[in-house]
mmCIF file of C-alpha atoms and ligand atoms in Angstrom:
data_model
loop_
_atom_site.group_PDB
_atom_site.id
_atom_site.type_symbol
_atom_site.label_atom_id
_atom_site.label_comp_id
_atom_site.label_asym_id
_atom_site.label_seq_id
_atom_site.Cartn_x
_atom_site.Cartn_y
_atom_site.Cartn_z
ATOM 1 C CA MET A 1 118.530 144.203 158.754
ATOM 2 C CA HIS A 2 119.195 143.219 155.154
ATOM 3 C CA ARG A 3 122.215 141.064 154.351
ATOM 4 C CA ASP A 4 123.944 143.883 152.461
ATOM 5 C CA THR A 5 123.841 145.934 155.648
ATOM 6 C CA LEU A 6 125.001 143.056 157.856
ATOM 7 C CA ALA A 7 127.913 142.470 155.451
ATOM 8 C CA VAL A 8 129.152 145.995 156.077
ATOM 9 C CA ARG A 9 128.149 146.544 159.702
ATOM 10 C CA THR A 10 128.407 143.277 161.663
ATOM 11 C CA ALA A 11 131.519 143.262 163.905
ATOM 12 C CA LEU A 12 132.566 143.668 167.506
ATOM 13 C CA PRO A 13 132.029 147.225 168.835
ATOM 14 C CA PRO A 14 134.855 149.682 168.042
ATOM 15 C CA SER A 15 137.614 150.263 170.593
ATOM 16 C CA GLN A 16 137.763 153.391 172.795
ATOM 17 C CA TRP A 17 139.276 155.277 169.796
ATOM 18 C CA GLY A 18 136.097 154.974 167.752
ATOM 19 C CA GLU A 19 137.675 153.635 164.556
ATOM 20 C CA ASN A 20 135.170 153.388 161.681
ATOM 21 C CA SER A 21 137.012 150.589 159.883
ATOM 22 C CA GLU A 22 137.380 147.513 162.101
ATOM 23 C CA ALA A 23 140.708 147.292 163.940
ATOM 24 C CA LEU A 24 143.358 144.666 163.320
ATOM 25 C CA PHE A 25 144.412 143.176 166.664
ATOM 26 C CA LEU A 26 147.831 141.784 165.756
ATOM 27 C CA THR A 27 148.647 140.261 169.132
ATOM 28 C CA SER A 28 149.202 136.690 170.265
ATOM 29 C CA GLY A 29 148.370 137.328 173.934
ATOM 30 C CA PHE A 30 145.905 139.390 175.969
ATOM 31 C CA VAL A 31 146.619 141.053 179.326
ATOM 32 C CA GLN A 32 144.181 140.089 182.086
ATOM 33 C CA PRO A 33 142.906 142.565 184.700
ATOM 34 C CA ASP A 34 143.456 140.091 187.563
ATOM 35 C CA SER A 35 143.954 136.388 188.338
ATOM 36 C CA GLU A 36 140.291 135.752 189.084
ATOM 37 C CA THR A 37 139.260 137.051 185.616
ATOM 38 C CA MET A 38 142.097 135.125 183.976
ATOM 39 C CA ALA A 39 140.983 131.884 185.630
ATOM 40 C CA HIS A 40 137.393 132.540 184.566
ATOM 41 C CA ARG A 41 138.354 133.243 180.936
ATOM 42 C CA PHE A 42 140.514 130.136 180.716
ATOM 43 C CA ALA A 43 137.562 128.059 181.907
ATOM 44 C CA ASN A 44 135.052 129.951 179.676
ATOM 45 C CA PRO A 45 136.851 131.006 176.461
ATOM 46 C CA GLN A 46 133.723 132.669 174.999
ATOM 47 C CA GLU A 47 133.816 135.262 177.762
ATOM 48 C CA GLY A 48 137.176 136.891 177.097
ATOM 49 C CA TYR A 49 140.389 136.790 175.105
ATOM 50 C CA THR A 50 143.432 135.028 176.530
ATOM 51 C CA TYR A 51 145.671 133.604 173.815
ATOM 52 C CA GLY A 52 145.686 133.848 170.024
ATOM 53 C CA ARG A 53 145.278 130.148 169.307
ATOM 54 C CA THR A 54 141.924 130.213 171.116
ATOM 55 C CA SER A 55 140.426 133.479 169.873
ATOM 56 C CA ASN A 56 141.125 137.050 168.771
ATOM 57 C CA PRO A 57 138.787 140.062 168.401
ATOM 58 C CA THR A 58 139.504 140.561 164.681
ATOM 59 C CA VAL A 59 138.820 136.876 164.058
ATOM 60 C CA SER A 60 135.590 137.207 166.101
ATOM 61 C CA SER A 61 134.438 140.111 163.927
ATOM 62 C CA PHE A 62 135.039 138.025 160.800
ATOM 63 C CA GLU A 63 133.159 135.075 162.324
ATOM 64 C CA GLN A 64 130.183 137.183 163.387
ATOM 65 C CA ARG A 65 129.943 138.894 160.006
ATOM 66 C CA LEU A 66 130.149 135.646 158.014
ATOM 67 C CA ALA A 67 127.548 133.969 160.276
ATOM 68 C CA ALA A 68 125.212 136.948 159.800
ATOM 69 C CA MET A 69 125.603 136.691 156.038
ATOM 70 C CA GLU A 70 124.990 132.905 155.986
ATOM 71 C CA GLY A 71 122.116 133.240 158.449
ATOM 72 C CA THR A 72 123.668 130.787 160.933
ATOM 73 C CA GLU A 73 123.963 131.196 164.706
ATOM 74 C CA ALA A 74 127.750 131.120 164.626
ATOM 75 C CA ALA A 75 130.887 130.626 162.554
ATOM 76 C CA ILE A 76 134.479 129.683 163.309
ATOM 77 C CA GLY A 77 137.495 130.831 161.322
ATOM 78 C CA THR A 78 140.295 128.477 160.249
ATOM 79 C CA ALA A 79 143.698 128.899 158.612
ATOM 80 C CA THR A 80 142.512 127.655 155.188
ATOM 81 C CA GLY A 81 139.463 126.100 153.566
ATOM 82 C CA MET A 82 141.048 122.654 153.934
ATOM 83 C CA ALA A 83 141.656 123.341 157.633
ATOM 84 C CA ALA A 84 137.897 123.944 157.943
ATOM 85 C CA ILE A 85 137.183 120.526 156.407
ATOM 86 C CA LEU A 86 139.836 118.939 158.663
ATOM 87 C CA LEU A 87 138.090 120.572 161.641
ATOM 88 C CA LEU A 88 134.745 119.248 160.405
ATOM 89 C CA CYS A 89 136.136 115.705 160.216
ATOM 90 C CA MET A 90 137.714 115.931 163.661
ATOM 91 C CA GLY A 91 134.489 117.230 165.178
ATOM 92 C CA VAL A 92 131.927 115.035 163.477
ATOM 93 C CA LEU A 93 133.641 111.697 162.759
ATOM 94 C CA LYS A 94 135.193 108.873 164.740
ATOM 95 C CA ALA A 95 136.624 105.465 163.803
ATOM 96 C CA GLY A 96 133.947 103.237 162.272
ATOM 97 C CA ASP A 97 131.870 106.125 160.868
ATOM 98 C CA HIS A 98 130.920 106.401 157.221
ATOM 99 C CA VAL A 99 130.839 109.425 154.892
ATOM 100 C CA VAL A 100 128.903 109.806 151.639
ATOM 101 C CA CYS A 101 130.472 112.459 149.450
ATOM 102 C CA SER A 102 129.994 113.715 145.929
ATOM 103 C CA ARG A 103 132.615 112.390 143.532
ATOM 104 C CA SER A 104 133.009 115.890 142.074
ATOM 105 C CA VAL A 105 134.184 117.765 145.194
ATOM 106 C CA PHE A 106 137.525 119.576 145.497
ATOM 107 C CA GLY A 107 140.337 117.025 145.041
ATOM 108 C CA SER A 108 141.954 117.634 148.431
ATOM 109 C CA THR A 109 138.569 117.079 150.103
ATOM 110 C CA MET A 110 138.355 113.598 148.584
ATOM 111 C CA ASN A 111 141.939 112.857 149.697
ATOM 112 C CA LEU A 112 141.195 114.066 153.211
ATOM 113 C CA PHE A 113 138.185 111.765 153.579
ATOM 114 C CA ALA A 114 139.498 108.698 151.743
ATOM 115 C CA LYS A 115 143.233 108.761 152.435
ATOM 116 C CA GLU A 116 143.903 110.718 155.626
ATOM 117 C CA PHE A 117 140.768 109.788 157.583
ATOM 118 C CA GLY A 118 140.756 106.322 156.003
ATOM 119 C CA LYS A 119 143.897 105.746 158.102
ATOM 120 C CA PHE A 120 141.834 106.369 161.246
ATOM 121 C CA GLY A 121 139.079 103.927 160.268
ATOM 122 C CA VAL A 122 136.603 106.312 158.622
ATOM 123 C CA GLN A 123 134.982 104.832 155.517
ATOM 124 C CA SER A 124 133.957 106.981 152.549
ATOM 125 C CA THR A 125 131.763 106.346 149.521
ATOM 126 C CA PHE A 126 131.917 108.720 146.552
ATOM 127 C CA VAL A 127 128.773 109.123 144.484
ATOM 128 C CA SER A 128 127.383 111.075 141.546
ATOM 129 C CA GLN A 129 126.920 114.798 142.123
ATOM 130 C CA THR A 130 123.489 114.778 140.492
ATOM 131 C CA GLU A 131 121.975 111.254 140.888
ATOM 132 C CA LEU A 132 120.107 111.249 144.202
ATOM 133 C CA GLN A 133 119.539 107.510 143.798
ATOM 134 C CA GLU A 134 123.289 106.896 144.164
ATOM 135 C CA TRP A 135 123.379 108.871 147.432
ATOM 136 C CA LYS A 136 120.425 106.826 148.744
ATOM 137 C CA ALA A 137 122.036 103.536 147.756
ATOM 138 C CA ALA A 138 125.299 104.511 149.493
ATOM 139 C CA MET A 139 123.681 105.149 152.903
ATOM 140 C CA ARG A 140 124.651 102.737 155.698
ATOM 141 C CA PRO A 141 123.581 102.469 159.333
ATOM 142 C CA ASN A 142 126.916 104.107 160.337
ATOM 143 C CA THR A 143 126.658 107.018 157.862
ATOM 144 C CA LYS A 144 127.313 110.188 159.892
ATOM 145 C CA LEU A 145 128.056 112.776 157.244
ATOM 146 C CA LEU A 146 126.909 113.694 153.736
ATOM 147 C CA PHE A 147 129.249 116.159 152.039
ATOM 148 C CA ALA A 148 128.498 118.125 148.879
ATOM 149 C CA GLU A 149 129.847 121.089 146.975
ATOM 150 C CA THR A 150 127.691 122.984 144.504
ATOM 151 C CA PRO A 151 128.302 124.004 141.771
ATOM 152 C CA THR A 152 131.317 121.773 141.209
ATOM 153 C CA ASN A 153 134.718 122.562 139.798
ATOM 154 C CA PRO A 154 135.254 122.621 136.829
ATOM 155 C CA LEU A 155 132.018 121.324 135.223
ATOM 156 C CA THR A 156 129.567 123.345 137.392
ATOM 157 C CA ASP A 157 127.264 120.382 138.167
ATOM 158 C CA VAL A 158 124.588 121.394 140.662
ATOM 159 C CA CYS A 159 123.162 119.117 143.363
ATOM 160 C CA ASP A 160 119.821 119.514 145.121
ATOM 161 C CA ILE A 161 120.689 120.712 148.642
ATOM 162 C CA ARG A 162 117.146 120.289 149.979
ATOM 163 C CA ALA A 163 116.907 116.675 148.755
ATOM 164 C CA LEU A 164 120.308 115.794 150.265
ATOM 165 C CA ALA A 165 119.370 117.419 153.584
ATOM 166 C CA ASP A 166 116.167 115.343 153.732
ATOM 167 C CA LEU A 167 118.136 112.180 152.970
ATOM 168 C CA ALA A 168 120.737 112.967 155.660
ATOM 169 C CA HIS A 169 118.190 113.836 158.319
ATOM 170 C CA GLY A 170 116.079 110.755 157.592
ATOM 171 C CA ALA A 171 119.161 108.694 158.441
ATOM 172 C CA GLY A 172 120.281 110.707 161.479
ATOM 173 C CA ALA A 173 123.264 112.118 159.566
ATOM 174 C CA LEU A 174 124.479 115.684 158.928
ATOM 175 C CA LEU A 175 124.636 117.451 155.581
ATOM 176 C CA THR A 176 127.630 119.744 155.085
ATOM 177 C CA VAL A 177 127.835 121.947 151.985
ATOM 178 C CA ASP A 178 131.024 123.552 150.692
ATOM 179 C CA ASN A 179 129.651 126.958 149.651
ATOM 180 C CA CYS A 180 132.876 128.256 148.163
ATOM 181 C CA PHE A 181 131.658 128.796 144.594
ATOM 182 C CA CYS A 182 128.479 130.767 145.353
ATOM 183 C CA SER A 183 129.266 132.313 148.745
ATOM 184 C CA PRO A 184 126.392 133.536 150.943
ATOM 185 C CA ALA A 185 125.855 136.380 148.477
ATOM 186 C CA LEU A 186 124.133 133.891 146.146
ATOM 187 C CA GLN A 187 123.420 130.680 148.081
ATOM 188 C CA ARG A 188 122.633 130.035 151.755
ATOM 189 C CA PRO A 189 122.672 126.256 152.245
ATOM 190 C CA THR A 190 121.226 126.241 155.783
ATOM 191 C CA GLU A 191 118.046 127.882 154.417
ATOM 192 C CA LEU A 192 117.746 124.755 152.244
ATOM 193 C CA GLY A 193 118.241 122.371 155.182
ATOM 194 C CA ALA A 194 122.037 121.918 155.313
ATOM 195 C CA ASP A 195 123.462 121.626 158.853
ATOM 196 C CA LEU A 196 126.954 123.024 158.351
ATOM 197 C CA ILE A 197 128.649 125.188 155.720
ATOM 198 C CA ILE A 198 132.302 125.111 154.701
ATOM 199 C CA HIS A 199 134.110 128.119 153.281
ATOM 200 C CA SER A 200 137.448 128.686 151.696
ATOM 201 C CA GLY A 201 137.879 132.370 152.537
ATOM 202 C CA THR A 202 140.798 132.289 150.106
ATOM 203 C CA LYS A 203 138.314 132.493 147.227
ATOM 204 C CA TYR A 204 135.402 134.946 146.904
ATOM 205 C CA LEU A 205 135.244 136.033 150.566
ATOM 206 C CA ASP A 206 138.628 137.720 150.250
ATOM 207 C CA GLY A 207 137.922 138.079 146.561
ATOM 208 C CA GLN A 208 141.185 139.721 145.646
ATOM 209 C CA GLY A 209 143.552 136.780 145.864
ATOM 210 C CA ARG A 210 145.505 138.011 148.872
ATOM 211 C CA VAL A 211 145.286 135.625 151.830
ATOM 212 C CA MET A 212 144.379 132.087 152.867
ATOM 213 C CA ALA A 213 141.400 131.611 155.180
ATOM 214 C CA GLY A 214 138.556 129.213 155.921
ATOM 215 C CA ALA A 215 135.471 128.844 158.097
ATOM 216 C CA ILE A 216 132.653 126.591 159.227
ATOM 217 C CA CYS A 217 129.202 128.148 159.746
ATOM 218 C CA GLY A 218 126.397 126.482 161.690
ATOM 219 C CA PRO A 219 124.514 126.271 164.969
ATOM 220 C CA SER A 220 126.265 127.210 168.241
ATOM 221 C CA LYS A 221 125.912 123.651 169.526
ATOM 222 C CA TRP A 222 128.433 122.654 166.833
ATOM 223 C CA ILE A 223 130.537 125.797 166.460
ATOM 224 C CA VAL A 224 130.919 126.772 170.121
ATOM 225 C CA ASP A 225 130.595 123.396 171.837
ATOM 226 C CA VAL A 226 132.393 121.083 169.364
ATOM 227 C CA PHE A 227 134.599 122.960 166.892
ATOM 228 C CA ALA A 228 135.983 125.806 169.049
ATOM 229 C CA PRO A 229 137.532 123.440 171.636
ATOM 230 C CA ILE A 230 139.201 121.479 168.792
ATOM 231 C CA VAL A 231 140.722 124.637 167.284
ATOM 232 C CA ARG A 232 142.004 125.568 170.736
ATOM 233 C CA THR A 233 143.583 122.103 171.102
ATOM 234 C CA ALA A 234 144.717 121.411 167.557
ATOM 235 C CA GLY A 235 145.578 124.933 166.363
ATOM 236 C CA MET A 236 144.120 125.318 162.859
ATOM 237 C CA THR A 237 143.514 128.933 163.919
ATOM 238 C CA LEU A 238 142.845 131.758 161.454
ATOM 239 C CA SER A 239 145.508 134.469 161.665
ATOM 240 C CA PRO A 240 144.157 137.895 162.719
ATOM 241 C CA PHE A 241 145.762 139.590 159.726
ATOM 242 C CA ASN A 242 144.072 137.208 157.289
ATOM 243 C CA ALA A 243 140.791 137.522 159.208
ATOM 244 C CA TRP A 244 140.994 141.302 158.861
ATOM 245 C CA VAL A 245 141.620 141.131 155.106
ATOM 246 C CA VAL A 246 138.660 138.782 154.604
ATOM 247 C CA LEU A 247 136.464 140.800 156.995
ATOM 248 C CA LYS A 248 136.955 143.820 154.736
ATOM 249 C CA GLY A 249 136.470 141.626 151.660
ATOM 250 C CA LEU A 250 133.022 140.599 152.926
ATOM 251 C CA GLU A 251 131.873 144.232 152.668
ATOM 252 C CA THR A 252 132.058 144.079 148.873
ATOM 253 C CA LEU A 253 131.190 140.387 148.417
ATOM 254 C CA GLY A 254 127.601 141.036 147.278
ATOM 255 C CA ILE A 255 128.417 143.525 144.540
ATOM 256 C CA ARG A 256 131.463 141.548 143.404
ATOM 257 C CA MET A 257 129.473 138.305 143.065
ATOM 258 C CA GLN A 258 126.722 140.077 141.116
ATOM 259 C CA ALA A 259 129.163 141.870 138.805
ATOM 260 C CA GLN A 260 131.443 138.859 138.230
ATOM 261 C CA SER A 261 128.429 136.602 137.623
ATOM 262 C CA ALA A 262 127.013 139.082 135.094
ATOM 263 C CA ASN A 263 130.367 139.065 133.294
ATOM 264 C CA ALA A 264 130.418 135.246 133.421
ATOM 265 C CA LEU A 265 126.924 135.000 131.882
ATOM 266 C CA ALA A 266 127.866 137.364 129.053
ATOM 267 C CA ILE A 267 131.030 135.365 128.364
ATOM 268 C CA ALA A 268 129.158 132.049 128.545
ATOM 269 C CA ARG A 269 126.708 133.294 125.904
ATOM 270 C CA PHE A 270 129.560 134.587 123.745
ATOM 271 C CA LEU A 271 131.354 131.215 123.965
ATOM 272 C CA GLU A 272 128.155 129.287 123.231
ATOM 273 C CA SER A 273 127.878 131.087 119.897
ATOM 274 C CA HIS A 274 131.548 130.715 118.926
ATOM 275 C CA PRO A 275 132.177 128.087 116.186
ATOM 276 C CA ALA A 276 135.427 126.840 117.826
ATOM 277 C CA VAL A 277 133.592 125.985 121.068
ATOM 278 C CA LYS A 278 131.896 122.607 121.369
ATOM 279 C CA ARG A 279 130.122 122.998 124.714
ATOM 280 C CA VAL A 280 129.818 125.513 127.556
ATOM 281 C CA TYR A 281 129.225 124.519 131.199
ATOM 282 C CA TYR A 282 127.584 127.327 133.148
ATOM 283 C CA PRO A 283 124.543 127.082 135.483
ATOM 284 C CA GLY A 284 123.256 130.445 134.261
ATOM 285 C CA LEU A 285 122.723 129.108 130.713
ATOM 286 C CA GLU A 286 119.381 127.557 129.760
ATOM 287 C CA SER A 287 121.388 124.693 128.198
ATOM 288 C CA HIS A 288 122.809 123.657 131.611
ATOM 289 C CA PRO A 289 121.188 120.368 132.750
ATOM 290 C CA GLN A 290 120.407 121.713 136.251
ATOM 291 C CA HIS A 291 119.668 125.295 135.158
ATOM 292 C CA ALA A 292 116.257 125.484 136.872
ATOM 293 C CA LEU A 293 117.552 124.008 140.137
ATOM 294 C CA ALA A 294 120.574 126.322 140.089
ATOM 295 C CA MET A 295 118.407 129.380 139.574
ATOM 296 C CA ARG A 296 116.243 128.363 142.564
ATOM 297 C CA GLN A 297 119.222 127.647 144.839
ATOM 298 C CA GLN A 298 121.548 130.457 143.763
ATOM 299 C CA SER A 299 119.316 133.562 143.862
ATOM 300 C CA GLY A 300 118.795 133.345 140.100
ATOM 301 C CA VAL A 301 122.506 133.813 139.401
ATOM 302 C CA GLY A 302 124.939 131.380 137.785
ATOM 303 C CA GLY A 303 128.117 132.338 139.673
ATOM 304 C CA ALA A 304 131.443 133.448 138.235
ATOM 305 C CA VAL A 305 133.022 130.127 137.209
ATOM 306 C CA LEU A 306 132.413 128.503 133.831
ATOM 307 C CA SER A 307 134.097 125.915 131.663
ATOM 308 C CA PHE A 308 134.052 125.162 127.962
ATOM 309 C CA ASP A 309 135.286 122.515 125.523
ATOM 310 C CA VAL A 310 137.114 123.626 122.417
ATOM 311 C CA ARG A 311 136.744 121.498 119.291
ATOM 312 C CA GLY A 312 139.394 118.985 118.181
ATOM 313 C CA ASN A 313 139.606 115.480 116.701
ATOM 314 C CA ASP A 314 141.635 113.616 119.307
ATOM 315 C CA PRO A 315 143.132 114.239 122.772
ATOM 316 C CA ASP A 316 146.364 115.640 121.290
ATOM 317 C CA ALA A 317 144.543 118.103 119.054
ATOM 318 C CA LEU A 318 142.221 119.063 121.882
ATOM 319 C CA ARG A 319 145.113 119.817 124.195
ATOM 320 C CA ARG A 320 146.945 121.785 121.493
ATOM 321 C CA ASN A 321 143.828 123.856 120.819
ATOM 322 C CA ALA A 322 143.142 124.462 124.516
ATOM 323 C CA PHE A 323 146.750 125.489 125.127
ATOM 324 C CA ALA A 324 146.598 127.814 122.079
ATOM 325 C CA VAL A 325 143.558 129.602 123.541
ATOM 326 C CA ILE A 326 145.088 129.862 127.004
ATOM 327 C CA ASP A 327 148.480 131.005 125.725
ATOM 328 C CA SER A 328 146.918 133.675 123.479
ATOM 329 C CA SER A 329 145.472 135.505 126.452
ATOM 330 C CA GLU A 330 147.028 138.873 127.221
ATOM 331 C CA VAL A 331 144.621 140.054 129.928
ATOM 332 C CA MET A 332 143.585 136.888 131.801
ATOM 333 C CA SER A 333 145.948 135.260 134.308
ATOM 334 C CA ILE A 334 147.110 131.710 133.612
ATOM 335 C CA ALA A 335 146.717 130.283 137.129
ATOM 336 C CA THR A 336 144.750 127.680 139.068
ATOM 337 C CA ASN A 337 143.146 129.845 141.732
ATOM 338 C CA LEU A 338 139.619 131.290 141.528
ATOM 339 C CA GLY A 339 137.544 133.904 143.285
ATOM 340 C CA ASP A 340 139.724 136.833 142.285
ATOM 341 C CA THR A 341 138.831 140.172 140.701
ATOM 342 C CA LYS A 342 141.343 139.191 137.990
ATOM 343 C CA THR A 343 139.985 136.663 135.491
ATOM 344 C CA ILE A 344 141.835 133.352 135.698
ATOM 345 C CA ILE A 345 142.103 130.840 132.851
ATOM 346 C CA THR A 346 143.239 127.282 133.448
ATOM 347 C CA HIS A 347 143.480 123.812 131.893
ATOM 348 C CA PRO A 348 141.996 121.325 134.411
ATOM 349 C CA ALA A 349 143.241 118.147 132.644
ATOM 350 C CA THR A 350 146.904 119.075 133.215
ATOM 351 C CA THR A 351 146.566 120.943 136.533
ATOM 352 C CA SER A 352 143.822 120.308 139.136
ATOM 353 C CA HIS A 353 142.991 116.948 137.522
ATOM 354 C CA GLY A 354 146.469 116.204 136.192
ATOM 355 C CA ARG A 355 147.134 113.330 138.587
ATOM 356 C CA LEU A 356 144.168 111.293 137.270
ATOM 357 C CA THR A 357 144.624 108.779 134.452
ATOM 358 C CA GLU A 358 143.190 109.699 131.044
ATOM 359 C CA GLU A 359 140.431 107.115 131.662
ATOM 360 C CA GLN A 360 139.501 108.631 135.040
ATOM 361 C CA ARG A 361 139.409 112.051 133.419
ATOM 362 C CA GLN A 362 137.176 110.794 130.596
ATOM 363 C CA ALA A 363 134.817 109.295 133.214
ATOM 364 C CA ALA A 364 134.738 112.628 135.026
ATOM 365 C CA GLY A 365 134.077 114.477 131.750
ATOM 366 C CA ILE A 366 137.304 116.470 131.992
ATOM 367 C CA GLY A 367 138.828 116.186 128.535
ATOM 368 C CA GLN A 368 141.984 117.713 127.100
ATOM 369 C CA GLY A 369 139.882 120.349 125.344
ATOM 370 C CA LEU A 370 138.347 121.693 128.554
ATOM 371 C CA ILE A 371 139.192 125.235 129.709
ATOM 372 C CA ARG A 372 137.996 126.767 132.971
ATOM 373 C CA LEU A 373 137.437 130.458 133.501
ATOM 374 C CA ALA A 374 137.002 132.135 136.886
ATOM 375 C CA VAL A 375 135.636 135.416 135.652
ATOM 376 C CA GLY A 376 136.735 138.636 137.319
ATOM 377 C CA LEU A 377 135.873 142.305 137.211
ATOM 378 C CA GLU A 378 137.645 143.448 134.039
ATOM 379 C CA HIS A 379 135.411 144.954 131.344
ATOM 380 C CA VAL A 380 133.600 142.053 129.713
ATOM 381 C CA GLU A 381 134.547 143.188 126.187
ATOM 382 C CA ASP A 382 138.241 142.947 127.068
ATOM 383 C CA ILE A 383 137.806 139.361 128.249
ATOM 384 C CA LYS A 384 135.880 138.476 125.072
ATOM 385 C CA THR A 385 138.644 140.036 122.959
ATOM 386 C CA ASP A 386 141.215 138.076 124.937
ATOM 387 C CA LEU A 387 139.348 134.796 124.313
ATOM 388 C CA SER A 388 138.770 135.618 120.634
ATOM 389 C CA ARG A 389 142.494 136.065 120.103
ATOM 390 C CA GLY A 390 142.982 132.328 120.601
ATOM 391 C CA LEU A 391 139.593 130.945 119.541
ATOM 392 C CA ASP A 392 139.557 132.721 116.156
ATOM 393 C CA LYS A 393 142.825 130.971 115.246
ATOM 394 C CA LEU A 394 141.400 127.441 115.731
HETATM 395 C C1 PLP B 401 139.944 126.158 147.232
HETATM 396 C C2 PLP B 401 138.844 125.295 147.693
HETATM 397 C C3 PLP B 401 138.915 124.631 148.922
HETATM 398 C C4 PLP B 401 140.149 124.684 149.809
HETATM 399 O O1 PLP B 401 140.391 125.960 150.255
HETATM 400 P P1 PLP B 401 141.882 126.445 150.681
HETATM 401 O O2 PLP B 401 141.611 127.780 151.278
HETATM 402 O O3 PLP B 401 142.692 126.478 149.432
HETATM 403 O O4 PLP B 401 142.383 125.450 151.656
HETATM 404 C C5 PLP B 401 137.840 123.888 149.328
HETATM 405 N N1 PLP B 401 136.738 123.780 148.555
HETATM 406 C C6 PLP B 401 136.630 124.403 147.374
HETATM 407 C C7 PLP B 401 135.388 124.266 146.584
HETATM 408 C C8 PLP B 401 137.677 125.177 146.890
HETATM 409 O O5 PLP B 401 137.569 125.768 145.689
#
C-alpha cells in the first residue's frame, strides 16, 4: 500500500467493540489469563502485554504506523526526542567508543554526546555539516556511530545522507539520522542508507504542539533485540496518552508537511525580495547552497522551517531590527518550538543559541540579525502581512 494509506490505516486490530479510531489504552498493568501465560509473556515481551514500562497496545500502534511510514522493520517509542537519543547512546555505545557528529545538530544532542556520555568514556568529534572531508578525517578505528540531522536548525544546512552512510559502513560504524525536520512525509533516511532514524514526535509527528514524544526507527535486530530491553530496564517509555495523540497526528502528517512547506516556500520567496532582508536560508530556494541535494533527498520539498537575516550595521542594530520584526507580529507566536500548525517566530542568537559566546555564534553563522520561522497552516497572506508589519519599518 501507499504511504498515505499506511499513515491512516496501520495499527493493531480494533478491540471487540470495533472502534474505527484507534483506542487509547490508559492502563499501567495488564491482567493475565493464567500463570503459565504470564510467565511466558515475562520471558517473551513481544508476545503479550504485562506492564506499561515494557509495552502498551496504543504505543505499539504508534510504533507500527511510524515504522510503516519510514519503511523500517520496526520502531520504538520514547518519552521525548532526547530520550530516543539517550536510548540510542545506551544501545550502541560503550566506554572507549567514538562518535562523529555534525556540529550543527540540536544543542542538547551535542551536550548528550560530549558532556553526559563523555563522563562514561565516550569520545565525540564534531564536524562540518556539509564538508564530507571533515567527516572522513575524523574517523578513528573505534568510531561506532556517525550522527547527523538534516536540514539543520536554524540555518537549514543539508548533508548528503548517502555519502555519510557509505563512509560509516566502510568503517564498520552506524549512521543515525535525526529526521525531525522533514519527517517521513518528505525524507526517508533508511532508503538512502542510514541504519537508524531518530524522531522527536513533539514536532511534526504530533504537529499541533500538544505532547512530548520520541522514537527510534530501524531494523528489528536493533529495535527489538537491543533497544526494547533497555527501555524495559531504564524506563524512557512513551506514555500511552502521548502515543495516542501522535498516532492520530500521523494520519495528517503528509498533507500538513506539504501545505506547511508550500507556505514556507512562498514566504521564503517573499522575504528574498524584501529590501530589509539580507539573506534567506531555505532548502527550497534555488539560492540555497545544497538546493539540488535537498530536492533529491526531501521529495522535492524544502520543509517548513526557514531563517533569514535582517539588515543592520552592527550586532546591536541587527538585534534591534530583529526584535522589531519579531515584536511587530500579531499572528505568529513568539516561541522556540517548531512543528506546529501555528507559525512560530524566534530569535536563535538569544534563545536556542543564547549560551554560546558571540564568537562561537559568528563561527556558526548565527548572527544577531537572524530570525527563524517554523511556518504553520495559517493563510500565507496573513503571515506575509505579519512579517511586513515589522520589516517595512526597518
Ligand atoms: C526538538 C528536537 C529534538 C528533541 O526532541 P524533544 O522531543 O524536545 O526531546 C531532537 N532533535 C531535533 C532536530 C529537534 O528539533
